[in-house]
JSON list of C-alpha atoms and ligand atoms in Angstrom, two decimals:
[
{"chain": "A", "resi": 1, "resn": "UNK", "atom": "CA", "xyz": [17.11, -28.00, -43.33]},
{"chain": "A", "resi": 2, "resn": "UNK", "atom": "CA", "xyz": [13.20, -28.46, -43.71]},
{"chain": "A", "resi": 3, "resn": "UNK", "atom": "CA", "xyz": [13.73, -30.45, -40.48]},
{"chain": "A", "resi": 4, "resn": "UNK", "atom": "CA", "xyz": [15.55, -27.59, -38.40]},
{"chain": "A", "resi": 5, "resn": "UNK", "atom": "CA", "xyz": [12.68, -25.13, -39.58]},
{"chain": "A", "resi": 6, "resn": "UNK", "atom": "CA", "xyz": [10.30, -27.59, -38.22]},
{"chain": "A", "resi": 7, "resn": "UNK", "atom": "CA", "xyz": [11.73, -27.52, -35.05]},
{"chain": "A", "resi": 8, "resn": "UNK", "atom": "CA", "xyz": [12.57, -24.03, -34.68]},
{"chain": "A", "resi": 9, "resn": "UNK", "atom": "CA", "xyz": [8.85, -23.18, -36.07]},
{"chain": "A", "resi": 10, "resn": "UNK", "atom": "CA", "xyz": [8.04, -25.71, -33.05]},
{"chain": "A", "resi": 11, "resn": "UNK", "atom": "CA", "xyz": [10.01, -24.17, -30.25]},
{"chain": "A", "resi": 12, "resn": "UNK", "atom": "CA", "xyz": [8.31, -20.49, -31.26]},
{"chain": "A", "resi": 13, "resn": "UNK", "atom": "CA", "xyz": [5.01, -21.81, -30.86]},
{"chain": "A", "resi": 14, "resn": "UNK", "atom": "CA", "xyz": [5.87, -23.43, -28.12]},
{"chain": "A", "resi": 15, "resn": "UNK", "atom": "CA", "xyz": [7.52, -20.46, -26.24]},
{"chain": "A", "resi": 16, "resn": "UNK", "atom": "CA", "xyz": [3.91, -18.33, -27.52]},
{"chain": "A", "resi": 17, "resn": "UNK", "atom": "CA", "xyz": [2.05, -20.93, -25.70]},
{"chain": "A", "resi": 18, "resn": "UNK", "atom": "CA", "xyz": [4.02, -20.41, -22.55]},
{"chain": "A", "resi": 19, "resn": "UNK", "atom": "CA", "xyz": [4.31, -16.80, -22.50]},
{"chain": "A", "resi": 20, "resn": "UNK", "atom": "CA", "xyz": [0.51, -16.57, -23.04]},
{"chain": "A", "resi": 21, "resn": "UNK", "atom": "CA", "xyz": [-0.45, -18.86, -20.19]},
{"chain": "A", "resi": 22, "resn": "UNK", "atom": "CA", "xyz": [1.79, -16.99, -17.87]},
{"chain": "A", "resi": 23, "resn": "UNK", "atom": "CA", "xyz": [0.24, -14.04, -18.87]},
{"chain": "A", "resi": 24, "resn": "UNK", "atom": "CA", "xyz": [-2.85, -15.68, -18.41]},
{"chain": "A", "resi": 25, "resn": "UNK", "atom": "CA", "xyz": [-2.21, -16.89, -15.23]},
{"chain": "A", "resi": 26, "resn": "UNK", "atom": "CA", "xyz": [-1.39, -13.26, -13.78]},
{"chain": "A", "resi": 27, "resn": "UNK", "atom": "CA", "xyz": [-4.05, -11.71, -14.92]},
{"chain": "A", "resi": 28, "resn": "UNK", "atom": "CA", "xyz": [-6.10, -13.97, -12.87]},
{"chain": "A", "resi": 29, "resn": "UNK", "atom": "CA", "xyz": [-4.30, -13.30, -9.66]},
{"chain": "A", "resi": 30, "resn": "UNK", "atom": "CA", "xyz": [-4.59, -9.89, -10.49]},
{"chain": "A", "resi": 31, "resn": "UNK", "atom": "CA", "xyz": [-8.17, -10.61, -10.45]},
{"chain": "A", "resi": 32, "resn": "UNK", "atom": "CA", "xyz": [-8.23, -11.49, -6.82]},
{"chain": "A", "resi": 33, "resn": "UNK", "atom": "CA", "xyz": [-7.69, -10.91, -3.72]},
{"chain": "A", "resi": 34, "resn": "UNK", "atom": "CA", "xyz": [-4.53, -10.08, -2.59]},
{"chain": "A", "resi": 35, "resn": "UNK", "atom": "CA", "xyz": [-4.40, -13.27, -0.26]},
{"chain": "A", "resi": 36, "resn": "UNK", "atom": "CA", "xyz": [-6.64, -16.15, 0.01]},
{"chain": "A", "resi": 37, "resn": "UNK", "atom": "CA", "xyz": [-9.42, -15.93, 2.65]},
{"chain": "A", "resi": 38, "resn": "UNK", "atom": "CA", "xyz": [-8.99, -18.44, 5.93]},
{"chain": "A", "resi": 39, "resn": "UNK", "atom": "CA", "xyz": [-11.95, -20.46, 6.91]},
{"chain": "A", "resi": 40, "resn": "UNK", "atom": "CA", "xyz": [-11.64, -22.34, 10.19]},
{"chain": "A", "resi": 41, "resn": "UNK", "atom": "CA", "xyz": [-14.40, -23.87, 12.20]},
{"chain": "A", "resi": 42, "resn": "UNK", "atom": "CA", "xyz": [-15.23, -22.43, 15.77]},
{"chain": "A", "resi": 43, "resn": "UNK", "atom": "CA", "xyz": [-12.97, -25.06, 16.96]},
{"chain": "A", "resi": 44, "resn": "UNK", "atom": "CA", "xyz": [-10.24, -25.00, 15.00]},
{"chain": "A", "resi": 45, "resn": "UNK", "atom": "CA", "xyz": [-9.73, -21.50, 16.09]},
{"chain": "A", "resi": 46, "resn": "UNK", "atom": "CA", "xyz": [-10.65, -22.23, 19.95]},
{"chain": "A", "resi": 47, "resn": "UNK", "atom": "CA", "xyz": [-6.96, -24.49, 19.69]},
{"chain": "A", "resi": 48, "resn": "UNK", "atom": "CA", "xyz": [-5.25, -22.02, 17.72]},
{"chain": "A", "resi": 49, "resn": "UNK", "atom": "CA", "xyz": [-5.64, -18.76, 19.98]},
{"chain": "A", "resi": 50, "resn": "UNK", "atom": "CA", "xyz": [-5.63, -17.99, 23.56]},
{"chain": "A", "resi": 51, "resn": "UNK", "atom": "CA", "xyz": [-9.39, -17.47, 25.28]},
{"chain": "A", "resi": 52, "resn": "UNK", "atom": "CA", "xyz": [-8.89, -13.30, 25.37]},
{"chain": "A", "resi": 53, "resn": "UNK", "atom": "CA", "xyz": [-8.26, -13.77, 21.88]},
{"chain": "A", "resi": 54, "resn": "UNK", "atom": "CA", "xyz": [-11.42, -16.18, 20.94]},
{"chain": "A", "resi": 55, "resn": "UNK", "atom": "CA", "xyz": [-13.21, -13.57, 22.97]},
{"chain": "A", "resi": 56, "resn": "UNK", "atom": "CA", "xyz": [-12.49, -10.23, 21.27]},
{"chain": "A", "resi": 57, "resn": "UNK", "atom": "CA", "xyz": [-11.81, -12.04, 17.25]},
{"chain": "A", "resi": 58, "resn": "UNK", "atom": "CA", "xyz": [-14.01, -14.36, 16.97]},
{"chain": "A", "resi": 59, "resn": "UNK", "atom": "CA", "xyz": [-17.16, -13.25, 19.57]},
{"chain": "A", "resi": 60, "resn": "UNK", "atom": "CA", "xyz": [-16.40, -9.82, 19.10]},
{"chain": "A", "resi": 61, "resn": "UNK", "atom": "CA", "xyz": [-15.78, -8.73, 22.49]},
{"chain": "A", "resi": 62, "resn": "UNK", "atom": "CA", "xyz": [-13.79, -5.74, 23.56]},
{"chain": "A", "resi": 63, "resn": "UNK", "atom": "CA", "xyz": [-10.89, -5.68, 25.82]},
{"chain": "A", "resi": 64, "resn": "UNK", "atom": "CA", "xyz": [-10.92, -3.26, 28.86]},
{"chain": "A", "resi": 65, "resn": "UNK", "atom": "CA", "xyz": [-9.31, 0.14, 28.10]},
{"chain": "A", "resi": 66, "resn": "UNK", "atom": "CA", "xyz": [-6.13, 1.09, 28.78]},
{"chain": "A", "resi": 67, "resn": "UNK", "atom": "CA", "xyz": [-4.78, -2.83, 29.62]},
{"chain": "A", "resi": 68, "resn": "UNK", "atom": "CA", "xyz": [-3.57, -3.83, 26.14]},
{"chain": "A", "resi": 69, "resn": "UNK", "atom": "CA", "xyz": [0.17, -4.95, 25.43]},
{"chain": "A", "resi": 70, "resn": "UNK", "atom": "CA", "xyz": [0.20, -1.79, 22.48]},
{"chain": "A", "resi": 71, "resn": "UNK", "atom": "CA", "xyz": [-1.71, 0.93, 23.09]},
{"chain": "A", "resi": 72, "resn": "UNK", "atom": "CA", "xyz": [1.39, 2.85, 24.30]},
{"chain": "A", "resi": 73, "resn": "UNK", "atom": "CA", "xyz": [3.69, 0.68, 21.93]},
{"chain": "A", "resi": 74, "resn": "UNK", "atom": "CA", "xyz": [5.32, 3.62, 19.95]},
{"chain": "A", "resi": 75, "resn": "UNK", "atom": "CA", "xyz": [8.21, 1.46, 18.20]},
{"chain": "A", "resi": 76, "resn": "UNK", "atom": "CA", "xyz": [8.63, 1.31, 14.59]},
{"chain": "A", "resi": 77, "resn": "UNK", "atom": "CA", "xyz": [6.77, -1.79, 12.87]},
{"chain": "A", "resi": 78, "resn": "UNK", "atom": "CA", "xyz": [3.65, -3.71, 11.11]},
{"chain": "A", "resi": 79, "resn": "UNK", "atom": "CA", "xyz": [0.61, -4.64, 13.17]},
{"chain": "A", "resi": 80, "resn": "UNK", "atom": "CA", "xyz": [-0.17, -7.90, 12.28]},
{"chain": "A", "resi": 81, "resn": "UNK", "atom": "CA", "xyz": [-3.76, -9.95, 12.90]},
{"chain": "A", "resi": 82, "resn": "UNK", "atom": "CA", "xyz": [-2.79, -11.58, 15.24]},
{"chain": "A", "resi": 83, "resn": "UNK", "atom": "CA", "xyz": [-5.49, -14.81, 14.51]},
{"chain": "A", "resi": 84, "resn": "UNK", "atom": "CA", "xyz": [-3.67, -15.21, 10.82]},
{"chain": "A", "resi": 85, "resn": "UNK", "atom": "CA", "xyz": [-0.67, -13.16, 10.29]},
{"chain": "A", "resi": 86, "resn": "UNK", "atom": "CA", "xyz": [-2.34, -10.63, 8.00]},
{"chain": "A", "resi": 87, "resn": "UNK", "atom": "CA", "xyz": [-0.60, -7.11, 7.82]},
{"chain": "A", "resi": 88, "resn": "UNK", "atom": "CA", "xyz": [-2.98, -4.74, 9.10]},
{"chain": "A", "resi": 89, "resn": "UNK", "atom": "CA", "xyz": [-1.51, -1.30, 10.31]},
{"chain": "A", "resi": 90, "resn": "UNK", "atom": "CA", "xyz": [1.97, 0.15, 10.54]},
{"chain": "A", "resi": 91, "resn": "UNK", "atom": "CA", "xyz": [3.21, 2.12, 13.37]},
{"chain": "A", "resi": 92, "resn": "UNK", "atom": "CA", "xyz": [3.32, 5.04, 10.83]},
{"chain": "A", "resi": 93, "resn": "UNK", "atom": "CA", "xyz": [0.17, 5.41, 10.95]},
{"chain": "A", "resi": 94, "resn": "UNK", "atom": "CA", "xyz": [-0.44, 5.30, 14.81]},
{"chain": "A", "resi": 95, "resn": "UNK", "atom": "CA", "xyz": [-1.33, 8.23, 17.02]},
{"chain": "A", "resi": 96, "resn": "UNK", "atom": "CA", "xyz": [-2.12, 8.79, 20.50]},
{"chain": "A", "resi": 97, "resn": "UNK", "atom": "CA", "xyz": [-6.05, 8.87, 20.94]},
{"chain": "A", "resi": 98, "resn": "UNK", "atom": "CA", "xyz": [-6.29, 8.81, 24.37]},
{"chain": "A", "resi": 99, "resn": "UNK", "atom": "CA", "xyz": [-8.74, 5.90, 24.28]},
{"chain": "A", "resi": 100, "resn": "UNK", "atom": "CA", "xyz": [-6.72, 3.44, 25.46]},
{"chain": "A", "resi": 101, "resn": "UNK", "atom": "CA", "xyz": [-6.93, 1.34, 22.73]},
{"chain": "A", "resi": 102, "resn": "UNK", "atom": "CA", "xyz": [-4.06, 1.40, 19.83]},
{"chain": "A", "resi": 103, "resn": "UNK", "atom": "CA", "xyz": [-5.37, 3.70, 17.24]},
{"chain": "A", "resi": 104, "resn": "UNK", "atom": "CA", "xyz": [-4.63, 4.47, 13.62]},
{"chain": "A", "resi": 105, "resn": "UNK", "atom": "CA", "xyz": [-5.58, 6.90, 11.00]},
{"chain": "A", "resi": 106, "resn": "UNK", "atom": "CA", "xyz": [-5.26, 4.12, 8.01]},
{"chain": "A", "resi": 107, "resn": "UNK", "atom": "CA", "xyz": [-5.14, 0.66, 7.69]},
{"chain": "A", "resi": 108, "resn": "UNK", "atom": "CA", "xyz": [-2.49, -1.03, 5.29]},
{"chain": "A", "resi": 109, "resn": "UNK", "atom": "CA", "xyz": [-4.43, -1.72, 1.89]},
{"chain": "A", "resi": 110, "resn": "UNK", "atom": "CA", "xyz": [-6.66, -4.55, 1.11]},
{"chain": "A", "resi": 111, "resn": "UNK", "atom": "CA", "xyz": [-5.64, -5.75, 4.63]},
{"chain": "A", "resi": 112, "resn": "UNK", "atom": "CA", "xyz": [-9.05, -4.53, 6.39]},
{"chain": "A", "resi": 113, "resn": "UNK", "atom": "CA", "xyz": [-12.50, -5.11, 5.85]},
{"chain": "A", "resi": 114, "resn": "UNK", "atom": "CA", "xyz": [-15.64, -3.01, 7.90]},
{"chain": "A", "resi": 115, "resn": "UNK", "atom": "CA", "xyz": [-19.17, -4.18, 8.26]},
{"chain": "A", "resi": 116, "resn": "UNK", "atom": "CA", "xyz": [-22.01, -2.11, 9.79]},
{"chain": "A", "resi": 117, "resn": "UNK", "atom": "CA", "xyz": [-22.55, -3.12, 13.78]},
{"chain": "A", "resi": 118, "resn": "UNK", "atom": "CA", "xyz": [-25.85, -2.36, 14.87]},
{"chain": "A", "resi": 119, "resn": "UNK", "atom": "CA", "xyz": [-25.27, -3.94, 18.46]},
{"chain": "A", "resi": 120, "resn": "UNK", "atom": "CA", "xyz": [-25.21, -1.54, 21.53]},
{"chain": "A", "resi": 121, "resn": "UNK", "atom": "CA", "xyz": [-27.87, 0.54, 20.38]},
{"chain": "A", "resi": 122, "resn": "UNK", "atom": "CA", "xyz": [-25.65, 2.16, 18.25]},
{"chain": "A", "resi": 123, "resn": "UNK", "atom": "CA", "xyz": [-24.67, 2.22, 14.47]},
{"chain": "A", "resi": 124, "resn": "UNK", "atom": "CA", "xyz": [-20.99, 1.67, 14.53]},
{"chain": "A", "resi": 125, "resn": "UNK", "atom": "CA", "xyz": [-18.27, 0.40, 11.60]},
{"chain": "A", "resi": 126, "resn": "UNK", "atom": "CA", "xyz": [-16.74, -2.88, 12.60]},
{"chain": "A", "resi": 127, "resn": "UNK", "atom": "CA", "xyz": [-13.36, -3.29, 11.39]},
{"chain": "A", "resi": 128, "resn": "UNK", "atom": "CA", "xyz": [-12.63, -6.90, 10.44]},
{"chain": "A", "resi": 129, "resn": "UNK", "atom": "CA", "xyz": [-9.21, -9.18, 9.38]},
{"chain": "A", "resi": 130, "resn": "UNK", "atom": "CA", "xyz": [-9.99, -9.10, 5.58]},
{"chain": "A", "resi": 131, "resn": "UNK", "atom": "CA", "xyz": [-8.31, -12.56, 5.31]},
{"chain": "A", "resi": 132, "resn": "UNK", "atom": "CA", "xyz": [-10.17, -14.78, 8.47]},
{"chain": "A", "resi": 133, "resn": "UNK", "atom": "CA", "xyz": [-12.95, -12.25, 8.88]},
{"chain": "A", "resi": 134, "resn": "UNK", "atom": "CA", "xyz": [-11.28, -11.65, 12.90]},
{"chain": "A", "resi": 135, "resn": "UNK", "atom": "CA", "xyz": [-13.08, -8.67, 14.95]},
{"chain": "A", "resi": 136, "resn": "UNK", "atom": "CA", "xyz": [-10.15, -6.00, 15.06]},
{"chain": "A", "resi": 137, "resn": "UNK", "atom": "CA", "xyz": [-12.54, -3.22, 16.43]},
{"chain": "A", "resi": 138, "resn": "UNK", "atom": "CA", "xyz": [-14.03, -0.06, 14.89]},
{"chain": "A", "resi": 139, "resn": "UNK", "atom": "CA", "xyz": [-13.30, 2.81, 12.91]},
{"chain": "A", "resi": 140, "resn": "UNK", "atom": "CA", "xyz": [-14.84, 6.43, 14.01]},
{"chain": "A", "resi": 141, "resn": "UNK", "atom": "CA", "xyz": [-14.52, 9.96, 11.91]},
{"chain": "A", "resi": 142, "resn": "UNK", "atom": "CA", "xyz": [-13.20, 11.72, 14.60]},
{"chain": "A", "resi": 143, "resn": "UNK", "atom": "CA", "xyz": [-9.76, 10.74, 14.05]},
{"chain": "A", "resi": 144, "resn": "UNK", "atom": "CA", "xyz": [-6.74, 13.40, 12.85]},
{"chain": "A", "resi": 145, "resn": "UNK", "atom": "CA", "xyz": [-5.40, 14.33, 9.07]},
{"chain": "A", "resi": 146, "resn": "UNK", "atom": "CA", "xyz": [-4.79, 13.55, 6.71]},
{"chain": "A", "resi": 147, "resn": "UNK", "atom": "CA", "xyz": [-7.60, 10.80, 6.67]},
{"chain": "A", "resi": 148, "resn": "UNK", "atom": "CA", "xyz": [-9.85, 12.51, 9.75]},
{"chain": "A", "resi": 149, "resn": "UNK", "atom": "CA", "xyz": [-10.40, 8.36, 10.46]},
{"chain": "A", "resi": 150, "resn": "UNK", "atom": "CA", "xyz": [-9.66, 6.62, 14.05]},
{"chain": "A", "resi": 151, "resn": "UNK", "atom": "CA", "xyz": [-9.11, 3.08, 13.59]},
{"chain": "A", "resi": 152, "resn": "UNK", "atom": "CA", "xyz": [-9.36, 1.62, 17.25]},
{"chain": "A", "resi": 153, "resn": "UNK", "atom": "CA", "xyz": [-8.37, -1.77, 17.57]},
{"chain": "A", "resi": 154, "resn": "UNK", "atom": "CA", "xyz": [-8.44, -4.41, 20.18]},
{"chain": "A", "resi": 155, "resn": "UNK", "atom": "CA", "xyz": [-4.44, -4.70, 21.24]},
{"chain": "A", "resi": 156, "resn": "UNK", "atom": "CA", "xyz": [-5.35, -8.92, 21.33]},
{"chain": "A", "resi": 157, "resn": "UNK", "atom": "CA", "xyz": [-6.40, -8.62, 17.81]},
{"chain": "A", "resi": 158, "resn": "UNK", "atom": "CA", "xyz": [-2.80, -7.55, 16.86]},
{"chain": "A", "resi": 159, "resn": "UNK", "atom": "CA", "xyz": [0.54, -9.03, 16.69]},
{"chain": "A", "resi": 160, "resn": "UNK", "atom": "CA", "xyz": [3.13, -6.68, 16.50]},
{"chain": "A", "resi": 161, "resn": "UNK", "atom": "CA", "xyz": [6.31, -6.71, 14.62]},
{"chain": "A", "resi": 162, "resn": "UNK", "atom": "CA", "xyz": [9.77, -4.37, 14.96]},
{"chain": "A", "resi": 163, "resn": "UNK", "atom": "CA", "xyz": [10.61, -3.26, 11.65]},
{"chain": "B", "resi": 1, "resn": "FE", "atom": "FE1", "xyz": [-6.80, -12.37, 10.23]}
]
């Protein structure tokens, strides 16, 4: 009998135990980031993407207007980076800017990051991959409602899926 309480006192304490370092354990995750950040060297990524994309995510160039695979893509989707697979945009939030570059009035959360970008001799907001740290493009306020934001993004920056 004393033996049985012993063990069922034991498998109590031990199920406490668990149950707290589970809890434990998500309230860490919770604690970051919603994916881990991706480091790669210069030429690590040189192998991984083609030289248009080198150019524009990780030298932040531009493309040329108006010659990107999506800026008149109007299926239904996710814009993913296209450097590390990080959802960025959906198609919902698309609209036709006229820019020639694929535009969007809100990014999908946690999935951007912006940075100030003095170059040009302007003061611009650089929109960044929030996971690999890839040049996307920029974000202006002249966009339309609900957000008034105009996310325009480098179509070789982006790899889109249907939904
Ligand atoms: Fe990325």
């Amino acid at each position: 009998m004393r033996k049985t309480l012993a063990v069922f006192l034991f498998g109590i304490l031990f199920l406490s135990c668990a149950n707290k370092s589970e809890f434990a354990q998500n309230a860490k995750s919770k604690d970051k980031p919603m994916k881990d950040k991706i480091m790669k060297s210069d030429e690590e990524w040189k192998k991984e993407l083609t030289p248009e994309q080198y150019r524009v995510l990780r030298e932040k160039g531009t493309e040329r207007a108006f010659t990107g695979k999506y800026y008149q893509n109007h299926e239904d989707g996710i814009y993913y980076c296209a450097a590390c697979d990080n959802p960025l945009f959906t198609s919902k939030t698309k609209f036709e800017s006229g820019s020639g570059w694929p535009s969007f009035y809100e990014p999908i959360p946690g999935g951007i990051e912006s940075e100030t970008d003095n170059s040009l001799g302007m003061a611009r907001t650089e929109i960044l991959c929030a996971r690999c740290g890839g040049h996307l493009g920029h974000v202006f306020d002249d966009g339309p409602k609900p957000t008034g934001l105009r996310y325009c993004i480098n179509s070789v920056s982006l790899d889109f899926k249907k939904e």
